[in-house]
Short mmCIF file of C-alpha atoms and ligand atoms in Angstrom, two decimals:
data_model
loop_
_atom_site.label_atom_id
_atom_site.label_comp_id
_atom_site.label_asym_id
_atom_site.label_seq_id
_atom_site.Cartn_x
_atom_site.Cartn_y
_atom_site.Cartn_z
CA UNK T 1 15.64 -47.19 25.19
CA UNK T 2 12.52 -46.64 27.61
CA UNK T 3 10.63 -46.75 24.38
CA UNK T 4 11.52 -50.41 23.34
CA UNK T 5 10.49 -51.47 27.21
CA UNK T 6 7.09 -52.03 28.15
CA UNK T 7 5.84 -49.45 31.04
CA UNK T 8 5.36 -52.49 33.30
CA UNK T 9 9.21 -52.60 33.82
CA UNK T 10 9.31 -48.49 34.57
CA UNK T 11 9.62 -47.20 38.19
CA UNK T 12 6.99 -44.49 39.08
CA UNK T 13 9.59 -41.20 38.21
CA UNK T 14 10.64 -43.43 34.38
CA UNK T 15 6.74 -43.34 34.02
CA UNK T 16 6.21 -39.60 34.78
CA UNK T 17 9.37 -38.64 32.52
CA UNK T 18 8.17 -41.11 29.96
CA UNK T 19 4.44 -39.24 29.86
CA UNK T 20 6.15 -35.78 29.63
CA UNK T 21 8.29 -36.84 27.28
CA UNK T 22 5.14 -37.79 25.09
CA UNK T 23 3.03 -34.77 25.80
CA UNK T 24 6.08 -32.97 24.36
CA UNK T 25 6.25 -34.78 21.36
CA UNK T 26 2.31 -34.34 20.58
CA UNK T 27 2.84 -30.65 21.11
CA UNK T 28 6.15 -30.36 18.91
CA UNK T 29 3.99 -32.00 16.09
CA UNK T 30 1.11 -29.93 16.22
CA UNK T 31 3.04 -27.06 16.09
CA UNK T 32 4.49 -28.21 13.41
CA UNK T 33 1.71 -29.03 11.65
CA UNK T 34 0.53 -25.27 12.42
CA UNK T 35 3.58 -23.93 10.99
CA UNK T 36 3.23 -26.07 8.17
CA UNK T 37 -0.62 -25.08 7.36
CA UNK T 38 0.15 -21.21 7.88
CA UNK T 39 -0.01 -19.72 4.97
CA UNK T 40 2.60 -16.52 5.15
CA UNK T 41 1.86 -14.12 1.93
CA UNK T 42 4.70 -11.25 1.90
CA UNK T 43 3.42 -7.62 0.21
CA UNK T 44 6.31 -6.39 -1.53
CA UNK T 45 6.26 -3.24 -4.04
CA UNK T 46 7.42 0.17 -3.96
CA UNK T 47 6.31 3.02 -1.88
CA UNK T 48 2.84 3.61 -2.00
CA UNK T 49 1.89 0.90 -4.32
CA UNK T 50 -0.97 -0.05 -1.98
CA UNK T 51 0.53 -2.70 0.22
CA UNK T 52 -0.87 -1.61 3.74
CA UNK T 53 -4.42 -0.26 2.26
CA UNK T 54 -4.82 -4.12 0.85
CA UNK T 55 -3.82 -5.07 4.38
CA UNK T 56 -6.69 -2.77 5.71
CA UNK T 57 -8.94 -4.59 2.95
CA UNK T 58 -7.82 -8.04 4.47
CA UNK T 59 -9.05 -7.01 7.98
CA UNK T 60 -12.47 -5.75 6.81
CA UNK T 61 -13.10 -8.28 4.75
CA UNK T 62 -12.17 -11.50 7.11
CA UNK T 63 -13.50 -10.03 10.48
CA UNK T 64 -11.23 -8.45 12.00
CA UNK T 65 -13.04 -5.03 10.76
CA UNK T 66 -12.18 -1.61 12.41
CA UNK T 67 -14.46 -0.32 15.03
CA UNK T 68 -15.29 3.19 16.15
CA UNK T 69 -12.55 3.35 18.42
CA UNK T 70 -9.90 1.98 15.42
CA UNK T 71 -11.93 4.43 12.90
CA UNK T 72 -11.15 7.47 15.26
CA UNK T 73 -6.98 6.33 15.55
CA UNK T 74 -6.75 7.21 11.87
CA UNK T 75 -7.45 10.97 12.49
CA UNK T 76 -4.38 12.58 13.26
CA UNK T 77 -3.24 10.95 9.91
CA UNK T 78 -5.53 12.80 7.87
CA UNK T 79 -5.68 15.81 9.41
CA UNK T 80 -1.58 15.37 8.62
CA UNK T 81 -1.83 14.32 4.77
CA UNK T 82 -4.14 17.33 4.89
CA UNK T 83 -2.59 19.97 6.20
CA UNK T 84 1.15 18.87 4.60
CA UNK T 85 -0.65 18.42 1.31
CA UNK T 86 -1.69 22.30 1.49
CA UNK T 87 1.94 23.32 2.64
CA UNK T 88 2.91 21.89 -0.78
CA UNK T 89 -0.28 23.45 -2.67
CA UNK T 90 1.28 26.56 -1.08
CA UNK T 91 4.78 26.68 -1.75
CA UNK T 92 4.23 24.86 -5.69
CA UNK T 93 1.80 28.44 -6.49
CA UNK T 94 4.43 30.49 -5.40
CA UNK T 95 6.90 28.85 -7.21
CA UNK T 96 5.02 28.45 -10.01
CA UNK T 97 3.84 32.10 -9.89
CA UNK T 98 -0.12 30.99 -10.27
CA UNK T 99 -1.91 34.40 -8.91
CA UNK T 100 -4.64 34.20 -6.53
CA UNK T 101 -8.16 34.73 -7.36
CA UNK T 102 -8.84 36.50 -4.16
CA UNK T 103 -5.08 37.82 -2.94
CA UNK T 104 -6.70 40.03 0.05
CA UNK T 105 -8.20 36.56 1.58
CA UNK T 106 -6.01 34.26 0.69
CA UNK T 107 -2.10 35.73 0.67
CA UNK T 108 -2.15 36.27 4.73
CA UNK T 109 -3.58 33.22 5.36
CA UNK T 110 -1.08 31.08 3.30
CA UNK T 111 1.18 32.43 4.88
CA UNK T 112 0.06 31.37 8.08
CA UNK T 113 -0.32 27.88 7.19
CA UNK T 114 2.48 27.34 5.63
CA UNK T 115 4.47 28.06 8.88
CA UNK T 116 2.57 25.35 10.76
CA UNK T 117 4.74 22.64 11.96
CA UNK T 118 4.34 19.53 10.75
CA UNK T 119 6.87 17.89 12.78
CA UNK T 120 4.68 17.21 15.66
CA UNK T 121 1.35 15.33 15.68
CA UNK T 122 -1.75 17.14 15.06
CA UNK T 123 -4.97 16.72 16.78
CA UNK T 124 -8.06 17.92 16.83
CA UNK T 125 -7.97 21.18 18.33
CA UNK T 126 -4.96 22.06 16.27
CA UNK T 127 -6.65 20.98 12.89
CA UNK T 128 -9.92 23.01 13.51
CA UNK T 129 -7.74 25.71 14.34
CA UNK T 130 -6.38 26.28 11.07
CA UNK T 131 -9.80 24.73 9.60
CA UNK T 132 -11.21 27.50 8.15
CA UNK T 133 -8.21 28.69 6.29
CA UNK T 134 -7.36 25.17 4.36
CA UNK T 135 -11.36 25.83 3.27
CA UNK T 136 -10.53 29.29 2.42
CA UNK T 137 -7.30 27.80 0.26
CA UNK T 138 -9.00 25.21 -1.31
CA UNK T 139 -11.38 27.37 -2.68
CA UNK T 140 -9.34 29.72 -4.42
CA UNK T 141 -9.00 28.84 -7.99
CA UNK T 142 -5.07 29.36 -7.98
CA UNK T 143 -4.93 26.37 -5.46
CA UNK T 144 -6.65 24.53 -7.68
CA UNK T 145 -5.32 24.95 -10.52
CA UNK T 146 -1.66 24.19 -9.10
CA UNK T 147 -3.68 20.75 -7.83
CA UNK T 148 -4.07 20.46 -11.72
CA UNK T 149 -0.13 20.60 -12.10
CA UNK T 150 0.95 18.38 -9.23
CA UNK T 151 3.39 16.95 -11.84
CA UNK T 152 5.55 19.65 -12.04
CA UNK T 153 6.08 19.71 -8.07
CA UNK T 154 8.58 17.33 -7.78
CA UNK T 155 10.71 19.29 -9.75
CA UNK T 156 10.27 22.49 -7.89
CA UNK T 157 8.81 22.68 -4.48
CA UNK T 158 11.42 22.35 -1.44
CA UNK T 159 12.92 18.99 -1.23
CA UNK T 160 11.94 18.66 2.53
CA UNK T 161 8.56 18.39 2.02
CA UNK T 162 6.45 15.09 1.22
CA UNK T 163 4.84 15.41 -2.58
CA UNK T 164 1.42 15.30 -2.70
CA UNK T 165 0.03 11.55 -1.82
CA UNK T 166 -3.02 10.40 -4.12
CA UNK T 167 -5.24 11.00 -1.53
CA UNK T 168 -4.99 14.64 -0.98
CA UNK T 169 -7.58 15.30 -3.57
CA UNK T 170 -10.19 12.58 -2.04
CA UNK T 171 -9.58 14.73 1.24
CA UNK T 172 -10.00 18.29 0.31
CA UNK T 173 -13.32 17.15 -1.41
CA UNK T 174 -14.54 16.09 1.72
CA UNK T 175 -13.24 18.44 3.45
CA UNK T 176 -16.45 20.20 5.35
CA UNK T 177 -17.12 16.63 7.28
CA UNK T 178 -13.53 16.40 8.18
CA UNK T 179 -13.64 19.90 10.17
CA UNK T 180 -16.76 18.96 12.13
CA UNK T 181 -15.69 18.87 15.70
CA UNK T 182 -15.77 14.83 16.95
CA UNK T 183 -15.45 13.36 13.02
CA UNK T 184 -15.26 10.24 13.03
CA UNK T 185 -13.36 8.56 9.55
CA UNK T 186 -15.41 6.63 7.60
CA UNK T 187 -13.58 3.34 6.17
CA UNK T 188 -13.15 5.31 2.96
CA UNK T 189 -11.87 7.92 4.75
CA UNK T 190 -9.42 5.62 6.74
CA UNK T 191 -8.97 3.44 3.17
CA UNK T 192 -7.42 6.66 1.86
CA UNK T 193 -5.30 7.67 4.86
CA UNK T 194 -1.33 7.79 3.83
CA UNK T 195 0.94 6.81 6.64
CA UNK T 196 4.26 4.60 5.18
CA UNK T 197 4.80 1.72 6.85
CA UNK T 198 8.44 1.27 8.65
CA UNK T 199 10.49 -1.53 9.58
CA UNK T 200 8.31 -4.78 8.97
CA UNK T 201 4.58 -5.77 10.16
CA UNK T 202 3.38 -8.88 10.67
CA UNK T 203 -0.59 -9.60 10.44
CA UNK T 204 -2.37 -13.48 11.50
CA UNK T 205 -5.64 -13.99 10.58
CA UNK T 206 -7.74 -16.44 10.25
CA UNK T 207 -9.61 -17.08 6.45
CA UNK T 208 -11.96 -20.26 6.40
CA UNK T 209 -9.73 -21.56 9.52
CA UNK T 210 -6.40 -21.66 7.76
CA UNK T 211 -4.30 -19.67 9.60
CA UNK T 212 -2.89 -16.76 7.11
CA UNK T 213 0.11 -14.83 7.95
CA UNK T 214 0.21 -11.15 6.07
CA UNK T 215 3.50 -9.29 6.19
CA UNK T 216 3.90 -5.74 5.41
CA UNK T 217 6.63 -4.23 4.44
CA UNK T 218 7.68 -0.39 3.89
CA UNK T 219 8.57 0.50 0.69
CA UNK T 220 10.69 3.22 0.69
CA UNK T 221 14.28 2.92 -0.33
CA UNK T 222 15.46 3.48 3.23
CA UNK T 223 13.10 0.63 4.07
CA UNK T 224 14.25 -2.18 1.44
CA UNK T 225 17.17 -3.72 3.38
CA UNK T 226 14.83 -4.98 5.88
CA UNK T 227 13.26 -7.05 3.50
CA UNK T 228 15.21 -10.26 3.78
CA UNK T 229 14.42 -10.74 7.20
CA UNK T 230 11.01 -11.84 6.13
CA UNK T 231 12.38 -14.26 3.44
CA UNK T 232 11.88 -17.23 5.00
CA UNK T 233 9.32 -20.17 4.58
CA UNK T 234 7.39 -17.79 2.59
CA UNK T 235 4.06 -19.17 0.62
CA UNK T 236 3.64 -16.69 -1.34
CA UNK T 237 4.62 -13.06 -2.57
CA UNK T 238 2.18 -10.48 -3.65
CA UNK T 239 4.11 -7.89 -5.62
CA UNK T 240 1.91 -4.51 -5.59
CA UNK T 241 2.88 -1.75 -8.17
CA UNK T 242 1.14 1.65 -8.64
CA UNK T 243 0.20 1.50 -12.60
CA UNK T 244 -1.18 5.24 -12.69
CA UNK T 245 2.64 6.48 -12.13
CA UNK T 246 4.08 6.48 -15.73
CA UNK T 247 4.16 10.02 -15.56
CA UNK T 248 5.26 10.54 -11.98
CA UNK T 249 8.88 10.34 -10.20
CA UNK T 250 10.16 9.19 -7.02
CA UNK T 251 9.74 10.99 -3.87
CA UNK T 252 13.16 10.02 -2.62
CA UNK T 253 15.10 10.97 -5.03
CA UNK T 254 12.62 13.17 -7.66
CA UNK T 255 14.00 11.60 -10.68
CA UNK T 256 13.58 8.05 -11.68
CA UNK T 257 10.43 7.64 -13.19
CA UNK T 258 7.79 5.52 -10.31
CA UNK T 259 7.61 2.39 -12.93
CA UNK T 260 10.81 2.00 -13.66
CA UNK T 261 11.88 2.09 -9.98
CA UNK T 262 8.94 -0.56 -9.39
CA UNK T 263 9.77 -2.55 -12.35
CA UNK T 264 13.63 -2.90 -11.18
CA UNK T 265 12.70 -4.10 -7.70
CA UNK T 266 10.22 -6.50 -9.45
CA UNK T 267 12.93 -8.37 -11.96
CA UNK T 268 15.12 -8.57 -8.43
CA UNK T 269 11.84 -10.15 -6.18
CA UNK T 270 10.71 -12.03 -9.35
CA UNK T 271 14.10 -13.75 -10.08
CA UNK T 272 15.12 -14.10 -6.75
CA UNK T 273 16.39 -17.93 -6.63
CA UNK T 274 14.68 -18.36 -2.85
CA UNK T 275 11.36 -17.31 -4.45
CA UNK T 276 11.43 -20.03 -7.37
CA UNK T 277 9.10 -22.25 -6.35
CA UNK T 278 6.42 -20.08 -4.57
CA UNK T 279 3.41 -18.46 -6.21
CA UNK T 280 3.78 -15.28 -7.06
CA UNK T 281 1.25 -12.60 -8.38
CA UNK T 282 1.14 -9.65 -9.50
CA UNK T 283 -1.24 -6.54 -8.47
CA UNK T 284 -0.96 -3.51 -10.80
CA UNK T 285 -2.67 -1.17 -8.32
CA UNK T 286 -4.72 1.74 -8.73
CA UNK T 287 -6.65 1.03 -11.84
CA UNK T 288 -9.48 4.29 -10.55
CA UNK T 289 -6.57 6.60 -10.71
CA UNK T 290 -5.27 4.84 -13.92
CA UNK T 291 -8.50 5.07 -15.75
CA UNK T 292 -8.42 9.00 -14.94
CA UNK T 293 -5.38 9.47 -15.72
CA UNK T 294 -5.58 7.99 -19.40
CA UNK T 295 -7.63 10.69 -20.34
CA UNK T 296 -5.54 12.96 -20.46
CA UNK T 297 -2.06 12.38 -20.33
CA UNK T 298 -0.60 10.25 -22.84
CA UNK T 299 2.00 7.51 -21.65
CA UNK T 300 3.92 7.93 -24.93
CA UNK T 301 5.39 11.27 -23.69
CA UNK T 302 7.15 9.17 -21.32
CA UNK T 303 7.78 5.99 -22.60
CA UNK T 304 8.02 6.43 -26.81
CA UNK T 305 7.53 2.61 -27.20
CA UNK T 306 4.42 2.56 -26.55
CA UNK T 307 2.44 2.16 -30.19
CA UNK T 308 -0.94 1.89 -29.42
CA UNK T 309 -3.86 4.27 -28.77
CA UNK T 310 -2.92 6.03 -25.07
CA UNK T 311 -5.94 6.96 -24.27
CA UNK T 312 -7.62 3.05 -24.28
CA UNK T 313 -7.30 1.60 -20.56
CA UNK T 314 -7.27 -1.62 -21.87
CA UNK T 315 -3.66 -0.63 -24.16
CA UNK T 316 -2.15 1.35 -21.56
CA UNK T 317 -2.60 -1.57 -18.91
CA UNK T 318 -1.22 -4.12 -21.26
CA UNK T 319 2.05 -2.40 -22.40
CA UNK T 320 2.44 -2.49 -18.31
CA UNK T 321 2.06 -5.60 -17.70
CA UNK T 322 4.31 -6.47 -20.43
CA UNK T 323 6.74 -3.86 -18.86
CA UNK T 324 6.49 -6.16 -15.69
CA UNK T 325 6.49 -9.41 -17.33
CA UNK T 326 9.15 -9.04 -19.94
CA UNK T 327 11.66 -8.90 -16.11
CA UNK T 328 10.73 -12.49 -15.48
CA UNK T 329 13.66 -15.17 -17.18
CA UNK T 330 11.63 -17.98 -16.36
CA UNK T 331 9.10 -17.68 -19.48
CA UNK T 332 7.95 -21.31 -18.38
CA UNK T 333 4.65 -20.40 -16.73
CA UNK T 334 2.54 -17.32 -17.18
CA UNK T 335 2.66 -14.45 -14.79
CA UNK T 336 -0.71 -14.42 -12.52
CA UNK T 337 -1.92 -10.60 -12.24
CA UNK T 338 -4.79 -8.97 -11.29
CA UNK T 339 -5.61 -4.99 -11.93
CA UNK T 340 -6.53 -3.75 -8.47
CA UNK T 341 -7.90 -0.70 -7.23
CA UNK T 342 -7.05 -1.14 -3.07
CA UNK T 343 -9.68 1.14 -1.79
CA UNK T 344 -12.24 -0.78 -3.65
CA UNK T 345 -13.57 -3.40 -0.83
CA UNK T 346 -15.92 -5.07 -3.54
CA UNK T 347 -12.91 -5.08 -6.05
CA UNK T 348 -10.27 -6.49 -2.99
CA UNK T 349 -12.84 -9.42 -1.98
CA UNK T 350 -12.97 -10.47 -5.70
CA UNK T 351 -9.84 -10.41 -6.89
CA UNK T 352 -8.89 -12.40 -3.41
CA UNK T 353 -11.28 -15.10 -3.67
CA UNK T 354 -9.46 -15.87 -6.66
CA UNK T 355 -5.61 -15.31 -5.12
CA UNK T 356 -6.41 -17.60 -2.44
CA UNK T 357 -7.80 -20.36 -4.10
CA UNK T 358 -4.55 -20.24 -6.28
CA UNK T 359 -2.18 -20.11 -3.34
CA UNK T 360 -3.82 -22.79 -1.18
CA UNK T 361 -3.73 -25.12 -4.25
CA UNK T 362 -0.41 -24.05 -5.04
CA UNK T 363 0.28 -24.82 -1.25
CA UNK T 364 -1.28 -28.35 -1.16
CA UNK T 365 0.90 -28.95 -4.24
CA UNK T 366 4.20 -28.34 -2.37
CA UNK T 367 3.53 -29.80 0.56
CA UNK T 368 2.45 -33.30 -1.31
CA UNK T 369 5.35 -33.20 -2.61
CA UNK T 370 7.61 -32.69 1.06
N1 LIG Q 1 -7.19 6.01 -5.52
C1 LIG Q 1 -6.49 4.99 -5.03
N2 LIG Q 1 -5.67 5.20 -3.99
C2 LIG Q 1 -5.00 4.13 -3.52
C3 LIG Q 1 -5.11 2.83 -4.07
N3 LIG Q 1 -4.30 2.00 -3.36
C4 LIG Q 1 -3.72 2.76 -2.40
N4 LIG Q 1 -4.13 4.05 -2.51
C5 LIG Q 1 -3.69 5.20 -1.69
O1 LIG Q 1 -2.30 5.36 -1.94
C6 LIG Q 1 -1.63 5.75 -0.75
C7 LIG Q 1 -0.47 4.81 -0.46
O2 LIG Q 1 -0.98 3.54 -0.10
P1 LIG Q 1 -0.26 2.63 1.02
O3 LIG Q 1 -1.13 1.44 1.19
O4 LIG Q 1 0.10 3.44 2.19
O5 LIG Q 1 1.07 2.22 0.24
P2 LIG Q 1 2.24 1.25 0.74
O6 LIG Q 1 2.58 0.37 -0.42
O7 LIG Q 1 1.85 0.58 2.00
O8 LIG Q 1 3.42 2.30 0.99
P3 LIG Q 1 4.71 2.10 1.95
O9 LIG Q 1 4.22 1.75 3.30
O10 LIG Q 1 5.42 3.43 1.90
O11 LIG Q 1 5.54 1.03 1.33
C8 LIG Q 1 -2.70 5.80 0.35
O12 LIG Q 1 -3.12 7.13 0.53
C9 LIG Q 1 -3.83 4.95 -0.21
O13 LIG Q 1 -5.09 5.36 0.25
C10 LIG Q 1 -5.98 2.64 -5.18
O14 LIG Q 1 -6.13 1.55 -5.75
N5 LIG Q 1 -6.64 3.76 -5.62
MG1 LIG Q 2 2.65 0.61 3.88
#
């Protein structure tokens, strides 16, 4: 009503209510506007598909980069993945009866380390206290060569204990820096740190002024029902999947074969009605350890499909993608993909030039059309 009247015929406190009223308005559209031009990208995927280390690549890359201070937080996680990665080493010889190369060095001080608790955090003092002996381990050939059949642990060594990340390897071969008193992780170092993410994190950042939104989500079974929370006014999903784990199962359960697992919780994201509309692409992750891995195992031991030659990159990554793509029932558009390796920076800023340029079009489209 005060609207349709000219101010002239407001008394002072109509005028002040009138001008707050306004100011309220102005702010309720540009926050609107805001929420409109944020652009909120969910990571999905299984357990260690990647999610959070792209998340550590989206901080580096668009300023937001870790500092000394940030580097150093990331210490009690390796010396962790370190020290329960030897645990494992530990109990898989035993079971797998692998004798020592040196048994008067080494048995004792297995021993030893295997009783550490890994319940607690462990800082510096603790690590260098057991330093020497993980040193000792790693350079006993029995050690290494049950490194060399980390595929049979899931099967054997007690179920308690967390199976061997992909990282374990990167750390033991840099392991004299890590036991220098006041180390300080490098970002490969910190790139290559294993901590699973729980319950749901949310990440702004600016990109070229558009306000981005990354959201991080755990994984792990346990972790999957909190998913839907984040559901809403999503732009768009970035489904990571782990494509060196045909040959490797799941650590919750130590049975269903990683891709199969990641491929089912694709065809649910994928054809999830909510999700229709929204770009959606696809990372197969881990390309480095992919390319390794071709070498020498073949993926027809696991999945007898496959017809082509195993040990071509270029084959093994396409029968995956098809694995992935063959989920989707709308065959109307093509599936956008990228192969990734996370804990490349050079390969993360590359591939998400191209994402974003993609998702902001995509973006512009839908909201001409609102
Ligand atoms: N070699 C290699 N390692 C990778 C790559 N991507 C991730 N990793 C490592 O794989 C492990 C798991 O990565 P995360 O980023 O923690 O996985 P996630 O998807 O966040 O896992 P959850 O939080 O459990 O859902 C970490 O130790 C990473 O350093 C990759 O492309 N190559
Ligand atoms: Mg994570």
């Amino acid at each position: 009503m005060a609207s349709l009247l000219g101010s002239c015929c407001l008394s002072d406190h109509e005028k002040v209510q009138r001008s707050k009223s306004r100011k309220i308005d102005r702010m309720l559209a540009r926050d609107k506007m805001t929420f409109r031009r944020t652009v909120k990208l969910l990571l999905l995927g299984a357990g260690e598909s990647g999610k959070s280390t792209f998340l550590k690549q989206m901080r580096i890359i668009h300023g937001h980069d870790f500092d000394e201070d940030s580097l150093r937080e990331f210490k009690p996680t390796i010396y962790m993945n370190i020290l329960k990665g030897m645990k494992v080493l530990i109990d898989a010889r035993n079971k797998l009866v692998i004798p020592w190369e040196h048994p008067e060095k080494t048995q004792e001080i297995a021993a030893r380390v295997f009783a550490v608790d890994c319940s607690q955090s462990i800082d510096e003092a603790a690590f260098l206290y057991y330093f020497e002996s993980i040193e000792l381990l790693w350079q006993d050939r029995a050690i290494k060569i049950t490194f060399d059949r980390r595929r049979e642990f899931q099967l054997i060594v007690d179920k308690k204990m967390e199976l061997p990340g992909d990282s374990l390897k990167y750390f033991l071969d840099n392991l004299s820096k890590i036991g220098h008193k006041n180390y300080i992780p490098t970002k490969l170092d910190m790139l290559h740190a294993r901590k699973a993410t729980k319950g749901i994190v949310e990440h702004p950042m600016k990109i070229n002024g558009v306000p981005f939104l990354f959201v991080d989500v755990g994984g792990q079974r346990s972790q999957r029902p909190k998913w839907f929370k984040c559901f809403d006014d999503v732009t768009s999903i970035l489904f990571l999947a782990s494509s060196s784990e045909f040959d490797q199962m799941l650590q919750e359960d130590r049975k269903t074969n990683r891709i199969i697992e990641s491929c089912d919780i694709f065809e649910t994201i994928v054809n999830y009605p909510l999700f229709m509309n929204i770009a959606f692409i696809l990372f197969l992750n881990k390309t480095d350890l992919l390319e390794e891995k071709v070498k020498h195992v073949s993926i027809k031991d696991y999945f007898p499909s496959f017809n082509k030659d195993p040990h071509s990159l270029l084959h093994v990554q396409e029968f995956i993608l098809n694995m992935f793509d063959s989920k989707r029932r709308n065959r109307n558009s093509l599936l956008y993909h990228h192969f990734t390796t996370a804990i490349d920076t050079e390969n993360i800023r590359f591939v998400f030039e191209s994402v974003k340029s993609k998702i902001l079009q995509d973006n512009l489209r839908s909201l001409m059309l609102q």
